[in-house]
Short mmCIF file of C-alpha atoms and ligand atoms in Angstrom, two decimals:
data_model
loop_
_atom_site.label_atom_id
_atom_site.label_comp_id
_atom_site.label_asym_id
_atom_site.label_seq_id
_atom_site.Cartn_x
_atom_site.Cartn_y
_atom_site.Cartn_z
CA MET A 1126 83.64 122.49 74.15
CA LYS A 1127 85.33 120.90 71.16
CA HIS A 1128 88.95 119.85 70.79
CA ILE A 1129 91.12 117.77 68.48
CA ILE A 1130 93.58 114.96 69.19
CA ARG A 1131 95.90 114.21 66.28
CA GLY A 1132 98.88 111.99 65.52
CA LYS A 1133 101.11 110.35 62.95
CA TYR A 1134 99.19 107.12 63.60
CA LEU A 1135 95.56 107.03 64.70
CA ILE A 1136 95.08 103.45 65.91
CA THR A 1137 91.33 102.95 66.13
CA MET A 1138 91.02 99.28 67.26
CA ASN A 1139 87.65 99.30 65.45
CA GLU A 1140 86.28 96.16 63.80
CA LYS A 1141 88.24 96.86 60.60
CA GLU A 1142 91.40 97.40 62.67
CA GLN A 1143 91.88 100.71 60.90
CA ILE A 1144 95.00 102.80 61.36
CA ILE A 1145 94.69 106.30 59.90
CA GLU A 1146 98.00 107.96 59.03
CA ASN A 1147 98.04 111.63 60.01
CA GLY A 1148 94.62 111.04 61.54
CA ALA A 1149 92.70 113.04 64.10
CA VAL A 1150 89.72 112.78 66.39
CA LEU A 1151 87.18 115.52 67.00
CA ILE A 1152 85.81 115.53 70.53
CA GLU A 1153 82.78 117.29 71.95
CA ASN A 1154 81.34 116.94 75.46
CA GLY A 1155 83.58 113.98 76.20
CA LYS A 1156 82.53 111.99 73.14
CA ILE A 1157 84.19 111.24 69.82
CA ILE A 1158 82.11 112.99 67.16
CA ASP A 1159 84.35 112.59 64.09
CA ILE A 1160 87.44 110.70 62.89
CA ASP A 1161 89.35 111.55 59.72
CA ILE A 1162 92.70 112.75 58.44
CA PHE A 1163 93.89 115.79 60.39
CA GLU A 1164 93.38 118.42 57.66
CA GLU A 1165 89.77 117.28 57.15
CA ILE A 1166 89.02 117.31 60.88
CA LEU A 1167 90.49 120.79 61.16
CA LYS A 1168 88.24 122.00 58.32
CA LYS A 1169 85.17 120.27 59.74
CA SER A 1170 85.69 121.71 63.22
CA CYS A 1171 84.88 125.18 61.73
CA ASP A 1172 87.01 126.82 64.43
CA PRO A 1173 90.52 128.09 63.63
CA SER A 1174 91.25 128.61 67.35
CA ILE A 1175 90.26 125.06 68.37
CA LYS A 1176 92.63 123.40 70.90
CA ILE A 1177 94.77 120.70 69.27
CA TYR A 1178 96.62 117.98 71.22
CA GLY A 1179 99.31 115.74 69.72
CA ASN A 1180 101.61 116.26 66.75
CA SER A 1181 103.17 114.46 63.82
CA TYR A 1182 105.25 112.29 66.20
CA SER A 1183 102.30 111.01 68.25
CA ALA A 1184 100.60 107.64 68.24
CA VAL A 1185 96.94 108.11 69.19
CA MET A 1186 95.20 105.03 70.56
CA PRO A 1187 92.40 103.94 72.90
CA GLY A 1188 93.30 104.02 76.59
CA PHE A 1189 94.29 100.66 78.11
CA ILE A 1190 91.92 98.77 80.42
CA ASN A 1191 93.22 96.99 83.52
CA THR A 1192 90.66 94.23 84.13
CA HIS A 1193 91.81 93.03 87.54
CA THR A 1194 93.26 95.00 90.40
CA HIS A 1195 92.88 95.94 94.03
CA SER A 1196 94.10 99.52 93.67
CA ALA A 1197 94.39 100.47 97.32
CA MET A 1198 96.90 97.66 97.85
CA VAL A 1199 99.58 99.92 96.33
CA LEU A 1200 100.09 100.96 99.95
CA PHE A 1201 101.41 97.40 100.56
CA ARG A 1202 103.76 97.58 97.56
CA GLY A 1203 106.97 95.68 98.39
CA ILE A 1204 105.92 94.81 101.94
CA ALA A 1205 106.33 91.03 101.47
CA ASP A 1206 107.94 89.57 98.36
CA ASP A 1207 109.24 86.15 97.34
CA LEU A 1208 106.53 84.11 99.10
CA PRO A 1209 103.87 81.60 97.95
CA LEU A 1210 100.29 82.94 97.67
CA ASN A 1211 98.91 81.23 100.77
CA LYS A 1212 101.70 82.34 103.12
CA TRP A 1213 101.78 85.80 101.52
CA LEU A 1214 98.03 86.27 102.01
CA THR A 1215 97.53 84.72 105.46
CA GLU A 1216 100.72 85.92 107.17
CA HIS A 1217 101.33 89.30 105.55
CA ILE A 1218 98.40 90.80 103.66
CA TRP A 1219 95.28 89.75 105.56
CA PRO A 1220 96.64 90.64 109.05
CA ARG A 1221 97.65 94.11 107.80
CA GLU A 1222 94.34 94.60 106.03
CA ALA A 1223 92.60 93.65 109.29
CA LYS A 1224 94.54 96.39 111.02
CA PHE A 1225 94.58 99.21 108.48
CA LEU A 1226 91.62 98.79 106.12
CA SER A 1227 89.49 101.95 106.44
CA PRO A 1228 87.78 104.46 104.13
CA ASP A 1229 90.86 106.76 104.36
CA PHE A 1230 93.33 103.95 103.63
CA VAL A 1231 91.30 102.92 100.57
CA TYR A 1232 90.90 106.49 99.33
CA ASP A 1233 94.60 107.39 99.68
CA GLY A 1234 95.80 104.09 98.21
CA THR A 1235 93.37 104.17 95.31
CA LEU A 1236 94.29 107.77 94.45
CA LEU A 1237 98.00 106.86 94.36
CA ALA A 1238 97.15 103.86 92.14
CA CYS A 1239 94.92 105.95 89.83
CA ILE A 1240 97.77 108.34 89.10
CA GLU A 1241 100.18 105.49 88.42
CA MET A 1242 97.62 103.86 86.11
CA LEU A 1243 96.79 107.05 84.21
CA LYS A 1244 100.47 107.85 83.70
CA SER A 1245 101.02 104.42 82.15
CA GLY A 1246 98.06 104.74 79.77
CA THR A 1247 95.27 103.06 81.70
CA THR A 1248 91.98 104.91 81.35
CA THR A 1249 89.69 102.27 82.92
CA PHE A 1250 90.37 99.83 85.74
CA ASN A 1251 88.32 97.00 87.18
CA ASP A 1252 88.66 96.99 90.95
CA MET A 1253 87.65 94.50 93.61
CA TYR A 1254 87.98 95.74 97.17
CA PHE A 1255 86.18 97.21 100.15
CA PHE A 1256 84.88 100.69 101.04
CA THR A 1257 83.75 101.13 97.44
CA GLU A 1258 82.60 104.73 98.02
CA SER A 1259 86.25 105.60 98.74
CA ILE A 1260 87.37 103.84 95.54
CA ALA A 1261 84.75 105.71 93.51
CA LYS A 1262 85.65 109.04 95.09
CA ALA A 1263 89.38 108.57 94.39
CA ALA A 1264 88.73 107.48 90.78
CA LYS A 1265 86.45 110.45 90.11
CA ASN A 1266 88.89 112.89 91.70
CA ALA A 1267 91.72 111.44 89.61
CA GLY A 1268 89.56 111.57 86.46
CA ILE A 1269 89.78 107.87 85.58
CA ARG A 1270 86.98 105.46 84.66
CA ALA A 1271 86.47 102.51 87.02
CA VAL A 1272 84.42 99.37 87.32
CA VAL A 1273 84.10 99.09 91.09
CA GLY A 1274 83.13 95.76 92.61
CA GLN A 1275 82.19 95.45 96.27
CA GLY A 1276 84.13 92.47 97.60
CA VAL A 1277 81.87 89.74 99.00
CA LEU A 1278 83.20 87.12 101.43
CA ASP A 1279 81.81 84.77 104.06
CA PHE A 1280 83.98 86.21 106.81
CA PRO A 1281 84.21 89.63 108.49
CA THR A 1282 86.74 92.35 107.66
CA PRO A 1283 86.96 95.92 109.00
CA SER A 1284 84.55 96.84 106.17
CA GLY A 1285 81.73 94.39 106.90
CA SER A 1286 80.43 91.61 109.12
CA GLY A 1287 79.85 88.89 106.51
CA ALA A 1288 78.21 87.99 103.21
CA LYS A 1289 74.83 89.55 104.05
CA ASP A 1290 76.47 92.84 104.98
CA TYR A 1291 78.73 92.97 101.89
CA LEU A 1292 75.78 92.20 99.60
CA ALA A 1293 73.73 94.99 101.20
CA ARG A 1294 76.66 97.37 100.68
CA ALA A 1295 76.95 96.23 97.07
CA GLU A 1296 73.26 96.97 96.51
CA ASP A 1297 73.57 100.45 98.04
CA PHE A 1298 76.63 101.19 95.94
CA ILE A 1299 74.88 100.07 92.74
CA LYS A 1300 71.92 102.36 93.51
CA GLN A 1301 74.25 105.27 94.18
CA PHE A 1302 76.41 104.93 91.05
CA LYS A 1303 74.20 103.22 88.46
CA SER A 1304 74.12 106.23 86.11
CA ASP A 1305 77.50 107.75 86.87
CA ASP A 1306 79.67 108.99 83.99
CA TYR A 1307 82.89 107.48 85.40
CA ILE A 1308 81.88 104.62 87.72
CA ILE A 1309 80.38 101.28 86.70
CA PRO A 1310 79.26 99.41 89.83
CA ALA A 1311 79.85 95.64 90.05
CA VAL A 1312 79.45 92.73 92.45
CA ALA A 1313 82.68 90.93 93.36
CA PRO A 1314 82.32 87.57 95.12
CA HIS A 1315 85.99 87.03 96.05
CA ALA A 1316 86.50 83.35 95.10
CA ILE A 1317 84.98 79.88 95.45
CA TYR A 1318 87.14 79.20 98.54
CA THR A 1319 85.95 82.32 100.40
CA CYS A 1320 82.27 82.32 99.31
CA SER A 1321 79.74 79.57 99.94
CA ARG A 1322 77.45 78.33 97.20
CA GLU A 1323 74.67 80.44 98.71
CA THR A 1324 76.85 83.59 98.73
CA LEU A 1325 77.89 83.02 95.12
CA LEU A 1326 74.29 82.62 93.99
CA LYS A 1327 73.08 85.65 95.96
CA SER A 1328 75.86 87.70 94.31
CA LYS A 1329 74.70 86.48 90.91
CA GLU A 1330 71.05 87.35 91.64
CA LEU A 1331 72.05 90.86 92.70
CA ALA A 1332 74.17 91.38 89.57
CA LEU A 1333 71.46 90.06 87.24
CA LYS A 1334 68.72 92.09 88.93
CA ASN A 1335 70.71 95.30 88.44
CA ASN A 1336 72.36 94.37 85.13
CA VAL A 1337 75.90 94.95 86.44
CA PRO A 1338 79.02 92.82 85.90
CA MET A 1339 80.45 90.28 88.35
CA HIS A 1340 84.14 90.02 89.17
CA ILE A 1341 85.68 86.90 90.75
CA HIS A 1342 89.08 85.23 91.32
CA LEU A 1343 89.05 81.84 89.62
CA SER A 1344 91.41 78.87 89.48
CA GLU A 1345 94.40 80.90 90.59
CA THR A 1346 96.41 78.09 92.19
CA PHE A 1347 96.60 74.32 91.83
CA LYS A 1348 95.58 74.06 95.48
CA GLU A 1349 92.29 75.81 94.65
CA VAL A 1350 91.61 73.11 92.03
CA GLU A 1351 92.51 70.26 94.42
CA ASP A 1352 90.37 71.71 97.20
CA SER A 1353 87.46 72.19 94.81
CA ILE A 1354 87.65 68.56 93.66
CA ASN A 1355 87.82 67.37 97.28
CA LYS A 1356 84.98 69.59 98.50
CA HIS A 1357 82.65 69.83 95.49
CA GLY A 1358 83.69 66.84 93.38
CA ALA A 1359 84.50 69.14 90.46
CA ARG A 1360 87.13 71.56 89.20
CA PRO A 1361 86.36 75.28 89.89
CA VAL A 1362 84.77 76.23 86.54
CA LYS A 1363 82.73 73.01 86.40
CA TYR A 1364 81.60 73.61 89.98
CA LEU A 1365 80.46 77.17 89.13
CA GLU A 1366 78.59 75.88 86.08
CA SER A 1367 76.95 73.09 88.10
CA ILE A 1368 75.52 75.49 90.69
CA GLY A 1369 74.18 77.84 87.98
CA PHE A 1370 76.57 80.72 88.71
CA LEU A 1371 77.73 81.35 85.12
CA GLU A 1372 75.09 83.83 83.98
CA GLY A 1373 75.28 87.48 83.00
CA LYS A 1374 78.51 89.46 82.47
CA ILE A 1375 81.38 87.86 84.41
CA ILE A 1376 85.07 88.69 84.47
CA ALA A 1377 87.25 86.02 86.06
CA ALA A 1378 90.76 86.83 87.21
CA HIS A 1379 93.73 84.45 86.78
CA CYS A 1380 92.19 81.22 85.32
CA VAL A 1381 95.64 79.63 85.56
CA TRP A 1382 94.62 76.00 85.97
CA LEU A 1383 91.78 75.54 83.45
CA ASP A 1384 91.59 72.23 81.60
CA ASP A 1385 90.23 71.99 78.03
CA GLU A 1386 86.68 71.32 79.17
CA GLU A 1387 86.74 74.36 81.45
CA ILE A 1388 88.04 76.56 78.62
CA GLU A 1389 85.07 75.38 76.51
CA ILE A 1390 82.70 76.26 79.36
CA MET A 1391 84.25 79.74 79.67
CA ALA A 1392 83.79 80.32 75.92
CA LYS A 1393 80.22 78.96 75.97
CA HIS A 1394 79.16 81.32 78.76
CA ASN A 1395 81.11 84.27 77.32
CA ILE A 1396 83.13 84.71 80.53
CA GLY A 1397 85.94 87.26 80.27
CA VAL A 1398 89.38 86.35 81.60
CA ALA A 1399 91.73 88.81 83.29
CA HIS A 1400 95.20 87.39 82.76
CA CYS A 1401 97.58 88.51 85.53
CA ILE A 1402 100.88 87.09 84.34
CA GLU A 1403 103.23 89.06 86.59
CA SER A 1404 101.31 88.30 89.77
CA ASN A 1405 101.04 84.62 88.75
CA LEU A 1406 104.76 84.40 88.00
CA LYS A 1407 105.79 86.25 91.13
CA LEU A 1408 103.65 84.10 93.44
CA SER A 1409 104.55 80.96 91.43
CA SER A 1410 100.85 80.28 90.92
CA GLY A 1411 101.49 78.91 87.42
CA ILE A 1412 100.96 80.11 83.84
CA ALA A 1413 97.49 80.37 82.35
CA PRO A 1414 96.91 78.73 78.95
CA LEU A 1415 96.22 82.11 77.38
CA ALA A 1416 97.06 81.23 73.77
CA LYS A 1417 94.69 78.27 73.97
CA MET A 1418 91.94 80.45 75.45
CA VAL A 1419 92.32 82.94 72.60
CA ARG A 1420 92.14 80.10 70.07
CA LYS A 1421 88.97 78.74 71.69
CA GLY A 1422 87.30 82.16 71.54
CA VAL A 1423 87.52 83.15 75.22
CA LYS A 1424 87.62 86.95 75.62
CA VAL A 1425 90.94 87.64 77.31
CA SER A 1426 92.36 90.85 78.77
CA MET A 1427 95.14 91.90 81.13
CA GLY A 1428 95.05 92.64 84.83
CA THR A 1429 97.91 93.73 87.05
CA ASP A 1430 96.31 92.37 90.23
CA GLY A 1431 97.16 94.46 93.30
CA ALA A 1432 100.57 96.14 93.33
CA ALA A 1433 101.54 94.08 96.40
CA SER A 1434 101.96 91.04 94.12
CA ASN A 1435 103.26 92.67 90.93
CA ASN A 1436 104.73 95.27 92.03
CA ASN A 1437 103.44 97.92 89.62
CA LEU A 1438 100.29 98.71 87.64
CA ASP A 1439 101.93 99.00 84.22
CA LEU A 1440 99.92 97.23 81.50
CA LEU A 1441 102.55 97.65 78.77
CA GLU A 1442 105.03 95.67 80.86
CA GLU A 1443 102.30 93.12 81.61
CA ILE A 1444 101.37 92.45 77.96
CA SER A 1445 104.98 92.28 76.79
CA ILE A 1446 105.73 89.60 79.40
CA ALA A 1447 102.47 87.76 78.70
CA ALA A 1448 103.18 87.54 74.97
CA LYS A 1449 106.73 86.29 75.45
CA VAL A 1450 105.79 83.76 78.14
CA GLN A 1451 103.06 82.28 75.89
CA LYS A 1452 105.51 82.00 72.99
CA GLY A 1453 107.95 80.29 75.35
CA ILE A 1454 105.60 77.73 76.87
CA THR A 1455 103.83 76.86 73.58
CA ALA A 1456 107.07 76.82 71.55
CA ASP A 1457 105.08 78.78 68.97
CA PRO A 1458 106.23 82.35 68.26
CA THR A 1459 103.07 83.12 66.26
CA VAL A 1460 100.76 83.08 69.31
CA LEU A 1461 99.73 86.42 70.82
CA ASP A 1462 100.91 88.47 67.84
CA VAL A 1463 101.20 92.23 68.35
CA LYS A 1464 97.76 93.05 66.95
CA THR A 1465 96.12 90.51 69.27
CA CYS A 1466 98.07 92.05 72.15
CA MET A 1467 96.62 95.48 71.36
CA LYS A 1468 93.11 94.02 71.30
CA ILE A 1469 93.77 92.39 74.68
CA LEU A 1470 94.70 95.79 76.16
CA THR A 1471 91.75 97.67 74.65
CA ILE A 1472 88.63 96.41 72.89
CA TRP A 1473 88.66 92.83 74.23
CA ALA A 1474 89.07 94.19 77.74
CA ALA A 1475 86.07 96.49 77.21
CA GLU A 1476 84.04 93.56 75.87
CA SER A 1477 85.00 91.34 78.79
CA LEU A 1478 83.61 93.99 81.15
CA GLY A 1479 80.53 94.69 79.03
CA ILE A 1480 81.49 98.35 78.46
CA GLU A 1481 82.43 98.12 74.76
CA LYS A 1482 79.67 100.53 73.74
CA GLU A 1483 81.33 103.24 75.83
CA THR A 1484 85.07 102.66 75.50
CA GLY A 1485 87.82 100.31 74.25
CA SER A 1486 88.23 101.73 70.73
CA ILE A 1487 88.30 105.05 68.92
CA GLU A 1488 84.91 105.18 67.19
CA VAL A 1489 82.30 107.88 66.67
CA GLY A 1490 79.81 107.91 69.54
CA LYS A 1491 82.17 106.40 72.10
CA ARG A 1492 83.63 108.29 75.03
CA ALA A 1493 87.00 109.88 74.32
CA ASP A 1494 89.26 107.64 76.44
CA ILE A 1495 92.42 108.25 74.43
CA ILE A 1496 96.18 108.13 75.02
CA LEU A 1497 99.08 109.65 73.15
CA MET A 1498 102.49 108.08 72.87
CA ASN A 1499 105.46 110.25 71.94
CA LEU A 1500 107.31 108.35 69.19
CA ARG A 1501 110.22 110.75 68.84
CA LYS A 1502 112.48 108.69 71.09
CA THR A 1503 115.64 106.78 70.23
CA HIS A 1504 114.33 103.48 71.59
CA LEU A 1505 111.18 103.72 69.43
CA GLN A 1506 112.76 104.43 66.05
CA PRO A 1507 112.59 103.39 63.31
CA ILE A 1508 108.98 102.22 63.01
CA TYR A 1509 107.92 99.49 60.56
CA ASP A 1510 104.84 98.25 62.39
CA ILE A 1511 103.29 100.60 64.95
CA TYR A 1512 101.73 97.72 66.92
CA SER A 1513 105.20 96.18 67.29
CA THR A 1514 106.63 99.51 68.49
CA ILE A 1515 103.91 99.80 71.15
CA ILE A 1516 103.96 96.20 72.40
CA TYR A 1517 107.68 95.37 72.23
CA SER A 1518 109.61 98.65 72.37
CA ALA A 1519 107.59 101.28 74.21
CA LYS A 1520 107.66 101.99 77.94
CA ALA A 1521 104.88 103.41 80.05
CA SER A 1522 106.74 106.73 80.25
CA ASP A 1523 106.38 107.14 76.47
CA ILE A 1524 102.67 107.73 77.10
CA GLU A 1525 102.71 111.44 77.79
CA ASP A 1526 99.10 112.60 77.34
CA VAL A 1527 95.97 110.88 78.60
CA PHE A 1528 92.32 111.81 78.07
CA VAL A 1529 89.40 110.27 79.91
CA ASN A 1530 85.89 111.26 78.87
CA GLY A 1531 87.58 113.84 76.62
CA VAL A 1532 89.23 115.54 79.59
CA PRO A 1533 93.02 116.02 79.37
CA VAL A 1534 94.01 114.38 82.66
CA ILE A 1535 97.73 113.84 82.00
CA LEU A 1536 99.68 116.29 79.81
CA ASN A 1537 103.45 115.97 79.28
CA GLY A 1538 103.45 113.21 81.87
CA ARG A 1539 101.94 115.29 84.69
CA HIS A 1540 98.53 115.01 86.25
CA GLN A 1541 96.65 118.20 85.53
CA PHE A 1542 94.62 118.62 88.71
CA ILE A 1543 96.16 116.42 91.43
CA ASP A 1544 99.24 117.41 93.41
CA GLU A 1545 101.42 114.30 92.97
CA ASP A 1546 103.81 115.33 95.77
CA GLU A 1547 100.97 115.48 98.24
CA ILE A 1548 99.90 111.93 97.31
CA ILE A 1549 103.48 110.65 97.63
CA ASP A 1550 103.77 112.20 101.10
CA LYS A 1551 100.50 110.49 102.07
CA ALA A 1552 101.90 107.13 100.92
CA LEU A 1553 105.03 107.70 103.00
CA TRP A 1554 102.88 108.54 106.02
CA TRP A 1555 100.90 105.28 105.64
CA ALA A 1556 104.10 103.26 105.15
CA GLU A 1557 105.51 104.65 108.39
CA ARG A 1558 102.41 103.55 110.31
CA ILE A 1559 102.31 100.12 108.64
CA LYS A 1560 106.03 99.53 109.27
CA ASN A 1561 105.72 100.38 112.96
CA SER A 1562 102.63 98.25 113.55
ZN1 ZN B 1026 93.33 89.67 92.83
#
């Protein structure tokens, strides 16, 4: 089955940073098979009745990639705000997770999150949580691509008894989903303060053996750095390097408190960074030196973190805040220019997860993970620089059509095969139980 996606601007995010005016994409079996101006694509499709999506007011671009989240935590959205990370985690989140974490909780929460993400232009998300089969099932049912990392910790949760158990689950999950079209399995050692050296290294061995990415929280708070110096005699990144953890494809979330030497180490080992500015601001964890990381060649991308600390999963809001905060703290308005911001949302995010051959740009041979923004809106006109319109003026609701693997999942802002009302009622049902616990 072939179809065409067209627009006023076709923003490829390829190496040449090409934007094709009145461009179109020809899609077959979920993959991009041709890119050209619309009239040419129409001719080449050899089918006058071919289905065409988009119009002369659309911006066509690669789907956004959320490189750090815990999707199911949407069910804790707004449950405890205005608290520091430690108190928030130990007094509010962990006790409730201990009580409610189950395959059903994770499935229902992840499905709600998937719909929110799709409707704001996210076509791939990188998740770290528990009951990974439930995450994968929800993502596949919602029609979104997901990198799914089994959380690994040294202590028990309702989903496992300890590191050995989580690692065994991770291995099973990898076997089950290694060649899936939508799911990329990963290993997710939670952090250096929840995983021993042995657990970290076993996670690495498992990831290397199966050639899957690793996903970790790193240097999120100043306390983590102080504790690392006290316990290991080194800052977090230096500690990970010293134990031989930094091998293979790694995405590290937060990286708020890196010093210059640690940034060099991140660049040297090609570690991707998931910048979670809203979560970091909201929990007062600090502000990551993102502009410096970009300058030093570290591959950066955006994560929303879980919705309990954000409190949404909207990447356009995230990047707009990130860009402005970096300009503010560096007193340099040229950092994180709009084109760099688009790369952070798309191709750099794909590269930091090691999935750039599949997604992250609109190029022949890649999977058709494509979003359409409706530009015929008063707050988006006029347009002088389409990147500027997207990064500084657009809202998530301007993204009206979303394709994953070539499949039209969202059209005119509605999910095409999930009953959104049913999911909302499920969320209300969970909230009632959580509130009364
Ligand atoms: Zn997180």
